[in-house]
Short mmCIF file of C-alpha atoms in Angstrom, two decimals:
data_model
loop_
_atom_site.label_atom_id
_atom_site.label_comp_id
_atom_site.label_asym_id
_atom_site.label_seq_id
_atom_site.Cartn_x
_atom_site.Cartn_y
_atom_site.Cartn_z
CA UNK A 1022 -30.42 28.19 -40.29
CA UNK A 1023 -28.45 26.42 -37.02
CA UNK A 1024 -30.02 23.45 -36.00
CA UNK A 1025 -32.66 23.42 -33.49
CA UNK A 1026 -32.30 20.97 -30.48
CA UNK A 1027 -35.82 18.80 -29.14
CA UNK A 1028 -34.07 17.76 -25.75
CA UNK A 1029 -32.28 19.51 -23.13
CA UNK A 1030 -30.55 17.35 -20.44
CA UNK A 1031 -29.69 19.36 -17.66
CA UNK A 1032 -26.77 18.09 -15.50
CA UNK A 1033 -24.91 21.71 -14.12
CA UNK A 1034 -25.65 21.11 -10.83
CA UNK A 1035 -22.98 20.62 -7.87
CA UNK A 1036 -24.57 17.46 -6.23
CA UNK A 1037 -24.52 18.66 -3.03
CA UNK A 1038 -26.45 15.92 -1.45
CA UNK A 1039 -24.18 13.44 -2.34
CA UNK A 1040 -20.81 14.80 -1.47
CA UNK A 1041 -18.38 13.61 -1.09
CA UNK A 1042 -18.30 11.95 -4.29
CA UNK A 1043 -19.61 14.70 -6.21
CA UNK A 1044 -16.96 16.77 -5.01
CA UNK A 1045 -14.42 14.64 -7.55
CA UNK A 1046 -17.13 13.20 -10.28
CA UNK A 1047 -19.96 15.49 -11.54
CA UNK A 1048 -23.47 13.72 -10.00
CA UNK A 1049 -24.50 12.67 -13.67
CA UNK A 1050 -21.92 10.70 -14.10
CA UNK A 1051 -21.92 8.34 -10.75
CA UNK A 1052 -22.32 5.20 -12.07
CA UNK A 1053 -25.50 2.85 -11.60
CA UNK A 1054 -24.78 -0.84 -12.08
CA UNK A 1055 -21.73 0.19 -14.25
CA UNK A 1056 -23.25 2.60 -16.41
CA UNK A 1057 -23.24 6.40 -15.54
CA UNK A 1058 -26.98 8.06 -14.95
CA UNK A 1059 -26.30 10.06 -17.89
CA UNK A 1060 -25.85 7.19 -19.77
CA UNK A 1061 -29.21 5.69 -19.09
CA UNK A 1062 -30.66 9.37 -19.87
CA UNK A 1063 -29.24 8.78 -23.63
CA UNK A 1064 -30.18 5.16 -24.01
CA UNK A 1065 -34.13 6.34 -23.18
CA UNK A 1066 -33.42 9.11 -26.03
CA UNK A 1067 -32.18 6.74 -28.35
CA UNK A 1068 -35.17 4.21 -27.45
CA UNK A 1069 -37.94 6.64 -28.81
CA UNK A 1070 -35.88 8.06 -31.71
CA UNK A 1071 -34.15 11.22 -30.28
CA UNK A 1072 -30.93 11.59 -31.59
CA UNK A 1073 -29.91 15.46 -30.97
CA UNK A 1074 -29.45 17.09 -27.14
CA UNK A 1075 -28.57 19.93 -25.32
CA UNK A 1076 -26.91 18.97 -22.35
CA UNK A 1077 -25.78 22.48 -19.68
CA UNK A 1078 -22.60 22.24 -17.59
CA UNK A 1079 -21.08 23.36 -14.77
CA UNK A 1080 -19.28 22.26 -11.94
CA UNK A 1081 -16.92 19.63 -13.17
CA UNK A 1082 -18.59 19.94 -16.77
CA UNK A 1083 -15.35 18.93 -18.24
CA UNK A 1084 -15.70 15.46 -17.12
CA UNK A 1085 -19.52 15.17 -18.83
CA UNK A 1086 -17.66 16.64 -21.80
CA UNK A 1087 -15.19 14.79 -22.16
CA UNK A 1088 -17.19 11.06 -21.32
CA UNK A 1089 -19.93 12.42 -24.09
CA UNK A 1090 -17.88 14.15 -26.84
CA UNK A 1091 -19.86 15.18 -29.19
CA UNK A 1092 -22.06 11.75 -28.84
CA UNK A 1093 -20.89 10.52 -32.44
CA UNK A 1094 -20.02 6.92 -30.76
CA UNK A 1095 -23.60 6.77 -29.06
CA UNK A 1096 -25.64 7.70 -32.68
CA UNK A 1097 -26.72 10.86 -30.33
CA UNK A 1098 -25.98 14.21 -31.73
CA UNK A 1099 -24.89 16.43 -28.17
CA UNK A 1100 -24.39 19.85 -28.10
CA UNK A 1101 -23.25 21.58 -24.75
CA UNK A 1102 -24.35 24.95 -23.09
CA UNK A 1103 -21.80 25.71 -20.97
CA UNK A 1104 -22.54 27.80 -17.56
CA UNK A 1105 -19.36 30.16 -16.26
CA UNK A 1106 -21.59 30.49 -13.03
CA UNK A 1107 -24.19 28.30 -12.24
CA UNK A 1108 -27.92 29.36 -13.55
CA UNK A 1109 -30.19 27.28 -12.12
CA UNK A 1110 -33.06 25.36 -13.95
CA UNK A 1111 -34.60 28.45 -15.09
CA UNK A 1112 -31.55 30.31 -15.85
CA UNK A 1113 -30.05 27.20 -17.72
CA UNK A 1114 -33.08 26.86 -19.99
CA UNK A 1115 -32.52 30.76 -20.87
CA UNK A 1116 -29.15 30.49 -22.04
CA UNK A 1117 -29.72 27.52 -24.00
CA UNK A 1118 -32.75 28.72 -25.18
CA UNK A 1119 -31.61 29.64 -28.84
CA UNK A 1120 -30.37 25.90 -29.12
CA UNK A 1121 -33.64 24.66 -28.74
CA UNK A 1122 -36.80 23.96 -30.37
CA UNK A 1123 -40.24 25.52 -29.45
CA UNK A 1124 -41.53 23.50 -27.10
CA UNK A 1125 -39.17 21.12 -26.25
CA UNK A 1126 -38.52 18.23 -23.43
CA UNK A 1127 -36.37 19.03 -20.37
CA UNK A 1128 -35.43 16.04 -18.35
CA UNK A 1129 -33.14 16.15 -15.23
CA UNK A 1130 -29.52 14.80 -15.15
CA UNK A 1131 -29.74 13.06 -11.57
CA UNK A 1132 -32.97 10.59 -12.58
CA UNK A 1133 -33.33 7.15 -14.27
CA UNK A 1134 -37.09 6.88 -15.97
CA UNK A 1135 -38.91 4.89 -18.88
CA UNK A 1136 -41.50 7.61 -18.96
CA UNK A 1137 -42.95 7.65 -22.85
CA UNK A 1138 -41.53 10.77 -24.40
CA UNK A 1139 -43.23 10.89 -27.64
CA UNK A 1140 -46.78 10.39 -25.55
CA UNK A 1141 -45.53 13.22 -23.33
CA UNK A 1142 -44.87 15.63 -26.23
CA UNK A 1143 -48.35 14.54 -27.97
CA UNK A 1144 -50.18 15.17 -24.70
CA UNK A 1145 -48.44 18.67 -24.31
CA UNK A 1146 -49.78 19.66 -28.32
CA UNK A 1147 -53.13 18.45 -28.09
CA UNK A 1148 -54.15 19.77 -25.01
CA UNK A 1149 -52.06 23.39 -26.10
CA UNK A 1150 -50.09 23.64 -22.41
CA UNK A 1151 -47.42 26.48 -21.73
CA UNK A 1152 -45.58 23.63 -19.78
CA UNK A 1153 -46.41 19.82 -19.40
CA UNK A 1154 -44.68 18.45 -16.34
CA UNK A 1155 -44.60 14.66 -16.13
CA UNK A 1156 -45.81 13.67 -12.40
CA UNK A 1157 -46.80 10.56 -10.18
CA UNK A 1158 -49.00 10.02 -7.42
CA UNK A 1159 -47.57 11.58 -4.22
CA UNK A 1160 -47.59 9.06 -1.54
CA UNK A 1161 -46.91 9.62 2.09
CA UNK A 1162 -42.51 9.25 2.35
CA UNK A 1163 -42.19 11.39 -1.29
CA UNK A 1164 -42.37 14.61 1.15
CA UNK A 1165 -38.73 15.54 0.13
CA UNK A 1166 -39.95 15.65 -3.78
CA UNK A 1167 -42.50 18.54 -2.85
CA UNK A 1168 -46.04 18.36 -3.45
CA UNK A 1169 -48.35 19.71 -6.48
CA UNK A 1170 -52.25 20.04 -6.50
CA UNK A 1171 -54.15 18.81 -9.54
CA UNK A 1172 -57.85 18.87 -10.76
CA UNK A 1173 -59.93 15.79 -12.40
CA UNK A 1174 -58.77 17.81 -15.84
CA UNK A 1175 -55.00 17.64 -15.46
CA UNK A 1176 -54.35 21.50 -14.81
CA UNK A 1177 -51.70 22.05 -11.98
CA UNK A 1178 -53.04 24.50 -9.38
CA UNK A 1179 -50.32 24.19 -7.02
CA UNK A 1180 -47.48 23.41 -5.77
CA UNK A 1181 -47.88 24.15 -2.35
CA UNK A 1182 -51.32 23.69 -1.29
CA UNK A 1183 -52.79 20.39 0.41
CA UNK A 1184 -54.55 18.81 -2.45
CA UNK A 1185 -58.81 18.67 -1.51
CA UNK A 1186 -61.14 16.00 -1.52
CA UNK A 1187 -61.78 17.30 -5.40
CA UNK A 1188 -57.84 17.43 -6.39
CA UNK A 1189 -55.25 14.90 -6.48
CA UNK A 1190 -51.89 15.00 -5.08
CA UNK A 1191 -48.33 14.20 -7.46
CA UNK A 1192 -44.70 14.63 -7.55
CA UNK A 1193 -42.79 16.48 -10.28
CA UNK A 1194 -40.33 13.90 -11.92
CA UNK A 1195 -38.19 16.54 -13.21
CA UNK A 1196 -39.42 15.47 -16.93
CA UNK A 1197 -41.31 18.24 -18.50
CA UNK A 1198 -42.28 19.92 -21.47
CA UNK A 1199 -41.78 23.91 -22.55
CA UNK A 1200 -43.10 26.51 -24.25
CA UNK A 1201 -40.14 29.10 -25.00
CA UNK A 1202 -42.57 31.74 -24.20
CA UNK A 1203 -42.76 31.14 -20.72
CA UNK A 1204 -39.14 32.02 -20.35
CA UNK A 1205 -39.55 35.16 -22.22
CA UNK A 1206 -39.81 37.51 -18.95
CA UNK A 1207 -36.58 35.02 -17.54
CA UNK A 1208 -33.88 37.74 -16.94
CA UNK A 1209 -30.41 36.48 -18.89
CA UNK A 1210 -27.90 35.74 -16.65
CA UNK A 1211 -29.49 34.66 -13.68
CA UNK A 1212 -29.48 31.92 -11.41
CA UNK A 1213 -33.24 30.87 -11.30
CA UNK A 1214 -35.31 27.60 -10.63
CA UNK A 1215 -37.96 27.09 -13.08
CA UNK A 1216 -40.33 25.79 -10.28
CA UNK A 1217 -39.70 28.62 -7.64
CA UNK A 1218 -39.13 31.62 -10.19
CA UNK A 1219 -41.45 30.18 -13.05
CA UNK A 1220 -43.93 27.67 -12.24
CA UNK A 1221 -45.36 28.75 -9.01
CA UNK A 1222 -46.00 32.54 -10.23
CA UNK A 1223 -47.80 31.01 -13.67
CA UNK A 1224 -50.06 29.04 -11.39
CA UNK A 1225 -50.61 31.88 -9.23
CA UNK A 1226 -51.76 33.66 -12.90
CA UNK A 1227 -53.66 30.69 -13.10
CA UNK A 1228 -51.58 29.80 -16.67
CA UNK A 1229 -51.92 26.49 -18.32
CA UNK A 1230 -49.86 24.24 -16.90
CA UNK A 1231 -50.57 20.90 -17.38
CA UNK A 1232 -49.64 17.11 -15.25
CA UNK A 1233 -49.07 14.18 -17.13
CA UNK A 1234 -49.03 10.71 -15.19
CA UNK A 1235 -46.01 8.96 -16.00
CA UNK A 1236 -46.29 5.35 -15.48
CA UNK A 1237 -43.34 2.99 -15.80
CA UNK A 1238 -40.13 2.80 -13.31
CA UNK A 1239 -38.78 6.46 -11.99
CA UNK A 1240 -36.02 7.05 -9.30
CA UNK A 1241 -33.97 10.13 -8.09
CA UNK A 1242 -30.41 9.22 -7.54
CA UNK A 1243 -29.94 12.63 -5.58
CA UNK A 1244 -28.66 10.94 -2.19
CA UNK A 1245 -26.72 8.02 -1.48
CA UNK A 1246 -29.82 5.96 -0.11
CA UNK A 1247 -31.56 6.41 -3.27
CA UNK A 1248 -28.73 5.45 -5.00
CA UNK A 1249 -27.85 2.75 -2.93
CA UNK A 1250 -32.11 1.79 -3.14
CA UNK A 1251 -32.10 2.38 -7.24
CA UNK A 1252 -29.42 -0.46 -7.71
CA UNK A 1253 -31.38 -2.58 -5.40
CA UNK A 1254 -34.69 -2.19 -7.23
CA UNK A 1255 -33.09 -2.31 -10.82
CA UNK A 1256 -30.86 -5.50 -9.72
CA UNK A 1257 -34.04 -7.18 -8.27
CA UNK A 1258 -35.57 -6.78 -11.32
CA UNK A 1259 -33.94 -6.46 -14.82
CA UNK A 1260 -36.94 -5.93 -16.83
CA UNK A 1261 -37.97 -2.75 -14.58
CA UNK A 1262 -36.86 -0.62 -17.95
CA UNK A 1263 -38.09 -1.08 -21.25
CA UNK A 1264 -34.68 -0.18 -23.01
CA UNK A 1265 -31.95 -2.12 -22.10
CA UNK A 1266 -31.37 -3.18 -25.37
CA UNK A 1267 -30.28 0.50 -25.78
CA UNK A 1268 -28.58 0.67 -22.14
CA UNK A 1269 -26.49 -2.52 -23.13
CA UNK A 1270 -25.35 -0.81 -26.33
CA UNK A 1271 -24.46 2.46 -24.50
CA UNK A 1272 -22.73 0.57 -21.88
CA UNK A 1273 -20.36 -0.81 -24.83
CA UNK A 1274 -19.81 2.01 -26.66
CA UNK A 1275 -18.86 4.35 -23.22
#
């Protein structure tokens, strides 16, 4: 039987937000205080014991190819699912979806986090989710991360909606956990986002999706003033993650 993946990375995308750059280096690999994003991606995997990823690729996926190999050097098992045309989030997850375990973690290639994946994964089994999507509190300025809606229990009953006096607002980090069998109706071929084309109609079915409050340093590196502010923040102070120990080996062996 072919090995099953537990992590899919997914760094396709063309960056838009931050061209120029990412018109001549794919967005995962801009580097963040000499070490690309990607890179601090693999050191969080390799902090809690995950040693074999799916990453999807796309525009300029030769680079991300070619930096990772096949991860050997890292003590990181990568496998690639490689897009002709780009998919989407939705789309990606499709293609790649006989690579991959069932359920398994899905964490975005333009972020750096120290969100606890093995609590993540245990929260999604107990409580029996179709997806768990790791979120924070939304605060007035995260307007450009979108907005979800969230009882005292956890479920996710919106993305859209204002959140009432009884609900809670969040953010999705882009960290989330998935049930294959969401993505069984998820035409092949097809450039989808799983929050547009897969989230938002399960809530409207009133499915069980579930939030999970990350705590511990996030940032989105998607424009140049969050890059520019993530250097700042992770300069200021060096303790903000909880692997460096892992990020400094990384850094060596890149």
């Amino acid at each position: 039987m072919k090995k099953k993946f537990p992590i899919m990375i997914l760094a396709a995308g063309f960056g838009k937000r931050l061209h120029p750059l990412t018109q001549q280096i794919p967005k995962p690999l801009i580097p963040v205080l000499g070490l690309p994003i990607l890179g601090y991606t693999l050191a969080l995997l390799k902090h809690h014991k995950f040693n074999h990823v799916v990453i999807n690729v796309h525009h300029l996926g030769n680079q991300i190819m070619e930096a990772i190999g096949d991860g050997t050097r890292f003590g990181i098992e990568v496998t690639y699912s490689v897009e002709e045309k780009i998919l989407g989030t939705a789309g990606g997850l499709k293609k790649a979806l006989h690579l991959l375990e069932d359920p398994f973690l899905v964490i975005n290639g333009d972020i750096i986090t120290d969100i606890d994946l093995p609590e993540l994964l245990e929260n999604h089994h107990h409580l029996k989710s179709q997806a768990t999507l790791a979120v924070k509190p939304h605060h007035q300025g995260d307007e450009s991360f979108g907005q979800l809606e969230i009882d005292a229990q956890n479920h996710i009953l919106s993305f859209l909606n204002p959140a009432s006096k009884e609900t809670r607002k969040a953010f999705f980090t882009g960290v989330h956990v998935v049930n294959q069998s969401i993505l069984t109706s998820t035409p092949k071929d097809a450039e989808l986002c799983i929050v547009r084309d897969t989230y938002i109609p399960l809530t409207n079915q009133k499915a069980k999706l579930m939030a999970f409050w990350q705590e511990g340093f996030w940032s989105d590196l998607g424009t140049p003033d969050r890059l520019h502010e993530t250097e700042r923040q992770l300069e200021k102070n060096p303790k903000a993650l909880s692997y460096q120990k892992e990020i400094d080996f990384i850094k060596t062996h890149w």
